[in-house]
Tab-separated table of N, CA and C in Angstrom:
chain	number	residue	atom	x	y	z
T	1	UNK	N	5.192	-129.821	31.401
T	1	UNK	CA	4.562	-129.605	30.108
T	1	UNK	C	3.089	-129.965	30.224
T	2	UNK	N	2.239	-129.148	29.713
T	2	UNK	CA	0.808	-129.370	29.942
T	2	UNK	C	0.183	-130.528	29.163
T	3	UNK	N	0.598	-130.763	27.928
T	3	UNK	CA	-0.102	-131.743	27.091
T	3	UNK	C	0.677	-133.018	26.801
T	4	UNK	N	1.965	-133.014	27.078
T	4	UNK	CA	2.798	-134.172	26.753
T	4	UNK	C	3.980	-134.199	27.717
T	5	UNK	N	4.447	-135.401	28.043
T	5	UNK	CA	5.608	-135.471	28.927
T	5	UNK	C	6.887	-135.192	28.138
T	6	UNK	N	7.944	-134.872	28.845
T	6	UNK	CA	9.199	-134.472	28.213
T	6	UNK	C	9.807	-135.524	27.311
T	7	UNK	N	9.760	-136.784	27.728
T	7	UNK	CA	10.334	-137.864	26.921
T	7	UNK	C	9.594	-137.974	25.591
T	8	UNK	N	8.282	-137.924	25.643
T	8	UNK	CA	7.485	-137.987	24.411
T	8	UNK	C	7.802	-136.807	23.505
T	9	UNK	N	7.933	-135.632	24.081
T	9	UNK	CA	8.260	-134.444	23.290
T	9	UNK	C	9.623	-134.587	22.621
T	10	UNK	N	10.611	-135.075	23.357
T	10	UNK	CA	11.942	-135.293	22.771
T	10	UNK	C	11.835	-136.241	21.584
T	11	UNK	N	11.129	-137.341	21.757
T	11	UNK	CA	10.979	-138.319	20.674
T	11	UNK	C	10.253	-137.723	19.473
T	12	UNK	N	9.232	-136.909	19.728
T	12	UNK	CA	8.506	-136.264	18.628
T	12	UNK	C	9.412	-135.302	17.863
T	13	UNK	N	10.214	-134.536	18.583
T	13	UNK	CA	11.133	-133.603	17.926
T	13	UNK	C	12.179	-134.353	17.116
T	14	UNK	N	12.706	-135.433	17.646
T	14	UNK	CA	13.713	-136.221	16.934
T	14	UNK	C	13.140	-136.890	15.690
T	15	UNK	N	11.851	-137.192	15.695
T	15	UNK	CA	11.208	-137.836	14.551
T	15	UNK	C	10.868	-136.844	13.440
T	16	UNK	N	10.921	-135.560	13.727
T	16	UNK	CA	10.569	-134.521	12.765
T	16	UNK	C	11.846	-133.974	12.120
T	17	UNK	N	11.984	-134.122	10.816
T	17	UNK	CA	13.201	-133.680	10.120
T	17	UNK	C	13.519	-132.212	10.368
T	18	UNK	N	12.502	-131.391	10.529
T	18	UNK	CA	12.699	-129.957	10.749
T	18	UNK	C	13.426	-129.679	12.065
T	19	UNK	N	13.191	-130.509	13.073
T	19	UNK	CA	13.748	-130.267	14.406
T	19	UNK	C	14.786	-131.297	14.838
T	20	UNK	N	15.038	-132.275	14.002
T	20	UNK	CA	15.883	-133.414	14.366
T	20	UNK	C	17.278	-133.024	14.847
T	21	UNK	N	17.868	-132.005	14.275
T	21	UNK	CA	19.256	-131.667	14.606
T	21	UNK	C	19.389	-130.620	15.714
T	22	UNK	N	18.282	-130.124	16.232
T	22	UNK	CA	18.347	-129.124	17.302
T	22	UNK	C	18.757	-129.803	18.603
T	23	UNK	N	19.809	-129.330	19.257
T	23	UNK	CA	20.207	-129.928	20.537
T	23	UNK	C	19.134	-129.682	21.604
T	24	UNK	N	18.756	-130.731	22.291
T	24	UNK	CA	17.746	-130.632	23.350
T	24	UNK	C	18.434	-130.805	24.694
T	25	UNK	N	18.278	-129.811	25.554
T	25	UNK	CA	18.816	-129.861	26.913
T	25	UNK	C	17.632	-129.970	27.863
T	26	UNK	N	17.631	-131.006	28.682
T	26	UNK	CA	16.558	-131.217	29.648
T	26	UNK	C	16.971	-130.593	30.970
T	27	UNK	N	16.082	-129.787	31.525
T	27	UNK	CA	16.310	-129.187	32.835
T	27	UNK	C	15.109	-129.542	33.696
T	28	UNK	N	15.361	-130.100	34.867
T	28	UNK	CA	14.259	-130.550	35.703
T	28	UNK	C	14.507	-130.283	37.180
T	29	UNK	N	13.434	-130.034	37.885
T	29	UNK	CA	13.501	-129.877	39.338
T	29	UNK	C	13.121	-131.182	40.023
T	30	UNK	N	12.636	-132.144	39.248
T	30	UNK	CA	12.160	-133.396	39.823
T	30	UNK	C	12.973	-134.569	39.301
T	31	UNK	N	14.278	-134.538	39.518
T	31	UNK	CA	15.169	-135.582	39.025
T	31	UNK	C	14.927	-136.890	39.775
T	32	UNK	N	14.740	-137.950	39.025
T	32	UNK	CA	14.530	-139.281	39.586
T	32	UNK	C	15.620	-140.209	39.048
T	33	UNK	N	15.876	-141.275	39.774
T	33	UNK	CA	16.862	-142.261	39.339
T	33	UNK	C	16.459	-142.782	37.957
T	34	UNK	N	17.397	-142.775	37.032
T	34	UNK	CA	17.155	-143.276	35.687
T	34	UNK	C	16.666	-142.235	34.698
T	35	UNK	N	16.251	-141.071	35.177
T	35	UNK	CA	15.739	-140.035	34.266
T	35	UNK	C	16.792	-139.560	33.275
T	36	UNK	N	18.012	-139.368	33.754
T	36	UNK	CA	19.083	-138.877	32.876
T	36	UNK	C	19.265	-139.823	31.695
T	37	UNK	N	19.403	-141.104	31.992
T	37	UNK	CA	19.612	-142.098	30.946
T	37	UNK	C	18.430	-142.143	29.983
T	38	UNK	N	17.216	-142.079	30.523
T	38	UNK	CA	16.018	-142.111	29.689
T	38	UNK	C	15.978	-140.921	28.738
T	39	UNK	N	16.297	-139.746	29.241
T	39	UNK	CA	16.294	-138.535	28.406
T	39	UNK	C	17.362	-138.600	27.323
T	40	UNK	N	18.551	-139.050	27.688
T	40	UNK	CA	19.626	-139.143	26.705
T	40	UNK	C	19.310	-140.194	25.648
T	41	UNK	N	18.733	-141.320	26.059
T	41	UNK	CA	18.347	-142.354	25.097
T	41	UNK	C	17.254	-141.856	24.151
T	42	UNK	N	16.385	-140.978	24.638
T	42	UNK	CA	15.307	-140.429	23.805
T	42	UNK	C	15.832	-139.429	22.780
T	43	UNK	N	17.028	-138.858	23.040
T	43	UNK	CA	17.604	-137.925	22.076
T	43	UNK	C	18.076	-136.604	22.627
T	44	UNK	N	17.960	-136.401	23.935
T	44	UNK	CA	18.495	-135.170	24.531
T	44	UNK	C	20.018	-135.220	24.493
T	45	UNK	N	20.646	-134.061	24.430
T	45	UNK	CA	22.112	-134.006	24.424
T	45	UNK	C	22.670	-133.788	25.820
T	46	UNK	N	21.814	-133.314	26.734
T	46	UNK	CA	22.272	-133.073	28.106
T	46	UNK	C	21.080	-133.103	29.051
T	47	UNK	N	21.371	-133.416	30.304
T	47	UNK	CA	20.360	-133.490	31.358
T	47	UNK	C	20.895	-132.719	32.546
T	48	UNK	N	20.207	-131.652	32.917
T	48	UNK	CA	20.669	-130.786	33.997
T	48	UNK	C	19.611	-130.686	35.089
T	49	UNK	N	19.857	-131.320	36.244
T	49	UNK	CA	18.915	-131.149	37.351
T	49	UNK	C	19.063	-129.753	37.946
T	50	UNK	N	17.945	-129.200	38.424
T	50	UNK	CA	17.981	-127.880	39.063
T	50	UNK	C	18.468	-128.035	40.487
T	51	UNK	N	19.107	-127.057	41.038
T	51	UNK	CA	19.464	-125.788	40.403
T	51	UNK	C	20.666	-125.970	39.482
T	52	UNK	N	20.647	-125.269	38.381
T	52	UNK	CA	21.727	-125.352	37.395
T	52	UNK	C	22.667	-124.178	37.597
T	53	UNK	N	23.944	-124.485	37.660
T	53	UNK	CA	24.947	-123.422	37.741
T	53	UNK	C	25.007	-122.730	36.383
T	54	UNK	N	24.929	-121.421	36.383
T	54	UNK	CA	24.913	-120.673	35.122
T	54	UNK	C	26.157	-120.910	34.288
T	55	UNK	N	27.308	-121.100	34.926
T	55	UNK	CA	28.525	-121.353	34.153
T	55	UNK	C	28.449	-122.697	33.428
T	56	UNK	N	27.821	-123.689	34.038
T	56	UNK	CA	27.650	-124.993	33.393
T	56	UNK	C	26.728	-124.862	32.185
T	57	UNK	N	25.622	-124.162	32.356
T	57	UNK	CA	24.682	-123.958	31.253
T	57	UNK	C	25.320	-123.143	30.130
T	58	UNK	N	26.035	-122.092	30.470
T	58	UNK	CA	26.701	-121.254	29.464
T	58	UNK	C	27.736	-122.059	28.683
T	59	UNK	N	28.490	-122.892	29.371
T	59	UNK	CA	29.499	-123.728	28.707
T	59	UNK	C	28.832	-124.728	27.760
T	60	UNK	N	27.732	-125.316	28.200
T	60	UNK	CA	27.006	-126.271	27.375
T	60	UNK	C	26.472	-125.609	26.107
T	61	UNK	N	25.868	-124.444	26.245
T	61	UNK	CA	25.339	-123.713	25.089
T	61	UNK	C	26.475	-123.325	24.139
T	62	UNK	N	27.579	-122.852	24.681
T	62	UNK	CA	28.722	-122.470	23.845
T	62	UNK	C	29.277	-123.673	23.094
T	63	UNK	N	29.396	-124.815	23.775
T	63	UNK	CA	29.914	-126.027	23.133
T	63	UNK	C	29.027	-126.468	21.975
T	64	UNK	N	27.719	-126.488	22.191
T	64	UNK	CA	26.819	-126.935	21.125
T	64	UNK	C	26.683	-125.903	20.022
T	65	UNK	N	26.791	-124.637	20.339
T	65	UNK	CA	26.792	-123.598	19.305
T	65	UNK	C	28.007	-123.766	18.405
T	66	UNK	N	29.144	-124.025	19.021
T	66	UNK	CA	30.380	-124.238	18.263
T	66	UNK	C	30.258	-125.482	17.385
T	67	UNK	N	29.737	-126.567	17.936
T	67	UNK	CA	29.580	-127.805	17.163
T	67	UNK	C	28.664	-127.591	15.961
T	68	UNK	N	27.551	-126.913	16.177
T	68	UNK	CA	26.611	-126.686	15.080
T	68	UNK	C	27.218	-125.797	14.004
T	69	UNK	N	27.975	-124.797	14.425
T	69	UNK	CA	28.631	-123.913	13.464
T	69	UNK	C	29.675	-124.694	12.665
T	70	UNK	N	30.460	-125.529	13.341
T	70	UNK	CA	31.509	-126.297	12.679
T	70	UNK	C	30.948	-127.343	11.718
T	71	UNK	N	29.766	-127.882	12.049
T	71	UNK	CA	29.149	-128.893	11.194
T	71	UNK	C	28.425	-128.272	10.001
T	72	UNK	N	28.259	-126.946	10.052
T	72	UNK	CA	27.697	-126.218	8.933
T	72	UNK	C	26.238	-126.290	8.839
């Protein structure tokens, strides 16, 4: 991200009522020890290091789409 790091962006989105309920999935090519936990604590719903298997990503999107639909 050019102007802000991912953790800060997640926190900013979670602090904004307009975007608070949008599921955030972090995808990174530079996975470091502790990054997953940091992202999830900041408000991401999932952390996927690259390369991501398309079936895993598709399942994740389907699960969260279903949850959002069920929650109304």
